[in-house]
Coordinates of C-alpha atoms in Angstrom, one line a residue:
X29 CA 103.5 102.8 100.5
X30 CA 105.4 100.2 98.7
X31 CA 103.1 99.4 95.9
X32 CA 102.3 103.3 95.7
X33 CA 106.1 104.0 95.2
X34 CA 106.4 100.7 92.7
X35 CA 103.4 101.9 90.7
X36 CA 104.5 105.5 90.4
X37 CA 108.2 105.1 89.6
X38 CA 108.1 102.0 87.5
X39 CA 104.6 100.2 86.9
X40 CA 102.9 103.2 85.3
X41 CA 105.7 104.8 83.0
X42 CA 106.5 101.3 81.9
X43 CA 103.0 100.7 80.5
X44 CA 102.9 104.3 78.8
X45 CA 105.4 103.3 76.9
X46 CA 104.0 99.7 76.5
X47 CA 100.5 100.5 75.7
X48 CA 101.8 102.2 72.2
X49 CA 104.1 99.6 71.1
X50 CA 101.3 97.1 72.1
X51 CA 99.1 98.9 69.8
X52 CA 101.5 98.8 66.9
X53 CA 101.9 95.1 67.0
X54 CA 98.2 94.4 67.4
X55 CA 96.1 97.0 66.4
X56 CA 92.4 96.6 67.6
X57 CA 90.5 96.9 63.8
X58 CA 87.7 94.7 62.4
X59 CA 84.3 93.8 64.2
X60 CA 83.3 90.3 65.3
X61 CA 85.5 87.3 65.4
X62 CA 88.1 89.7 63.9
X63 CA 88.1 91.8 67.0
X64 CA 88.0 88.7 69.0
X65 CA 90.7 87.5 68.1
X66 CA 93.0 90.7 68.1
X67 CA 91.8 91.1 71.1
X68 CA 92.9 88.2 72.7
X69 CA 96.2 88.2 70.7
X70 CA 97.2 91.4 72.4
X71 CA 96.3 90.0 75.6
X72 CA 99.1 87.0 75.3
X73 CA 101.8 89.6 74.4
X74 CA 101.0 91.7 77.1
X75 CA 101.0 88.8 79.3
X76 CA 104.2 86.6 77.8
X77 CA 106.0 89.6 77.3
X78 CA 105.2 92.3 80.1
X79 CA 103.2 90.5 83.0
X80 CA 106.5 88.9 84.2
X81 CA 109.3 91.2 84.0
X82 CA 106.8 93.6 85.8
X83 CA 106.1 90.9 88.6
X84 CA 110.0 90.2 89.2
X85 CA 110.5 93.8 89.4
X86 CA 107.9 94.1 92.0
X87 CA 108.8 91.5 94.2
X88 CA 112.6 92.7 93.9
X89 CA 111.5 96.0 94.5
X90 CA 109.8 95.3 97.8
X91 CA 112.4 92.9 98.8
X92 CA 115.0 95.8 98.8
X93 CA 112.4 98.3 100.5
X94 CA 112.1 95.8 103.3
X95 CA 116.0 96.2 103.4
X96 CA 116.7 92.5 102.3
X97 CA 120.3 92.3 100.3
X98 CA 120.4 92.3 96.4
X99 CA 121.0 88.7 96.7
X100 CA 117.9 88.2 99.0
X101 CA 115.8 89.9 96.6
X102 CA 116.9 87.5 93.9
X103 CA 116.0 84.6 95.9
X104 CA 112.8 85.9 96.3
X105 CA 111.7 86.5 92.5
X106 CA 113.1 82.9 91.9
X107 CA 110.7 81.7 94.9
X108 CA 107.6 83.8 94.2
X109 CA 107.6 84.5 90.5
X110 CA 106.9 80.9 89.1
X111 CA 103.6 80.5 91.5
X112 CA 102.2 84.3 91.2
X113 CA 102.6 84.6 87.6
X114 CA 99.8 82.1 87.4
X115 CA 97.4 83.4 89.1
X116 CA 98.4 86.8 87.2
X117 CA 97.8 85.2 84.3
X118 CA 94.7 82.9 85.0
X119 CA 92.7 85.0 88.3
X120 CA 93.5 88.8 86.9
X121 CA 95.1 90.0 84.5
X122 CA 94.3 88.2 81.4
X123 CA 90.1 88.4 82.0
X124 CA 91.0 92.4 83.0
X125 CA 92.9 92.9 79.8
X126 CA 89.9 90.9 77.8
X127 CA 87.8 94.0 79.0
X128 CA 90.8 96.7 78.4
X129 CA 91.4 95.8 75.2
X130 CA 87.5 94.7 74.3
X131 CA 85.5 97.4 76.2
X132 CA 87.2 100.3 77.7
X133 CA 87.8 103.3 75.6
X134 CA 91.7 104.1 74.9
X135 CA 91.3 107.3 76.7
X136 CA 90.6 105.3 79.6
X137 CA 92.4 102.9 79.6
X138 CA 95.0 104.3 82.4
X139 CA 92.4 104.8 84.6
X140 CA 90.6 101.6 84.3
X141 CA 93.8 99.7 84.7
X142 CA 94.9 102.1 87.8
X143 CA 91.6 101.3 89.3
X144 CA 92.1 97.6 89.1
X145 CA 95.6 97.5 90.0
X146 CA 94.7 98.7 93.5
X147 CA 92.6 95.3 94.2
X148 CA 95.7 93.4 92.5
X149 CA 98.4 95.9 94.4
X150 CA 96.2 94.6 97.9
X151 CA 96.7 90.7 96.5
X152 CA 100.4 91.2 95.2
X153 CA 101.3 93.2 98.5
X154 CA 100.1 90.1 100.9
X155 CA 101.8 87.8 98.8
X156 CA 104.8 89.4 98.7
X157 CA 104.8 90.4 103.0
X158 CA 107.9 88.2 104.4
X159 CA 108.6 88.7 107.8
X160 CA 111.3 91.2 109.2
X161 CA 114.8 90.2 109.5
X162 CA 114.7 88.4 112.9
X163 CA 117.3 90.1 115.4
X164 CA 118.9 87.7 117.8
X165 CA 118.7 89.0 121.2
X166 CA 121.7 88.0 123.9
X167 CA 120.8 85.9 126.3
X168 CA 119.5 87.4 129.7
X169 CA 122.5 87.8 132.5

């Protein structure tokens, strides 16, 4: 329900308006090598420039939907962020993006990415599962 919320609140209308400035900066034209390299030149902006305020916001985001404090949340980014944006970066979303950007139509684009970021919402929601506050029963009379 978390990633669900996440994805439909901030995750998807920050990458509608991402996609088009992405666009702007590298536009997909030529054939061959050309393409190539656009292609993976609009991969490492989306990557240096979106990939990790998007993971920080997520891992803040569930933080505070599991009720931890602003400050907890904080702590949490600082922990998680500098070992998941690897694998974000190496394991998903770079290859996926190589495919986006290469292969998949514009039109859907959305849909290809939504479709994928199920199988990385199921890898970014175990990662991100911390264990409930613990509650300090009183001692037994």
């Amino acid at each position: 329900m978390r990633l669900a919320s996440f994805t439909a609140l901030i995750g998807t209308p920050v990458l509608h308006l991402w996609f088009p400035i992405l666009e702007k900066l590298v536009p997909l034209a030529g054939k061959g090598s050309v393409l190539a390299k656009r292609v993976a030149g609009r991969v490492l902006i989306d990557q240096a420039f979106c990939s990790p305020p998007i993971l920080a916001a997520f891992l803040g985001y569930v933080s505070l939907a599991e009720g931890r404090t602003a400050e907890e949340a904080k702590k949490k980014i600082a922990n998680d962020l500098p070992e998941l944006l690897p694998l974000n970066w190496a394991l998903w979303w770079a290859p996926v993006h190589m495919i986006t950007f290469s292969i998949v139509p514009d039109r859907f684009r959305m849909l290809w990415i939504g479709s994928v970021n199920l199988v990385w919402g199921t890898v970014l929601s175990s990662f991100s599962a911390s264990e409930p506050p613990s509650v300090e029963m009183p001692p037994s009379a």
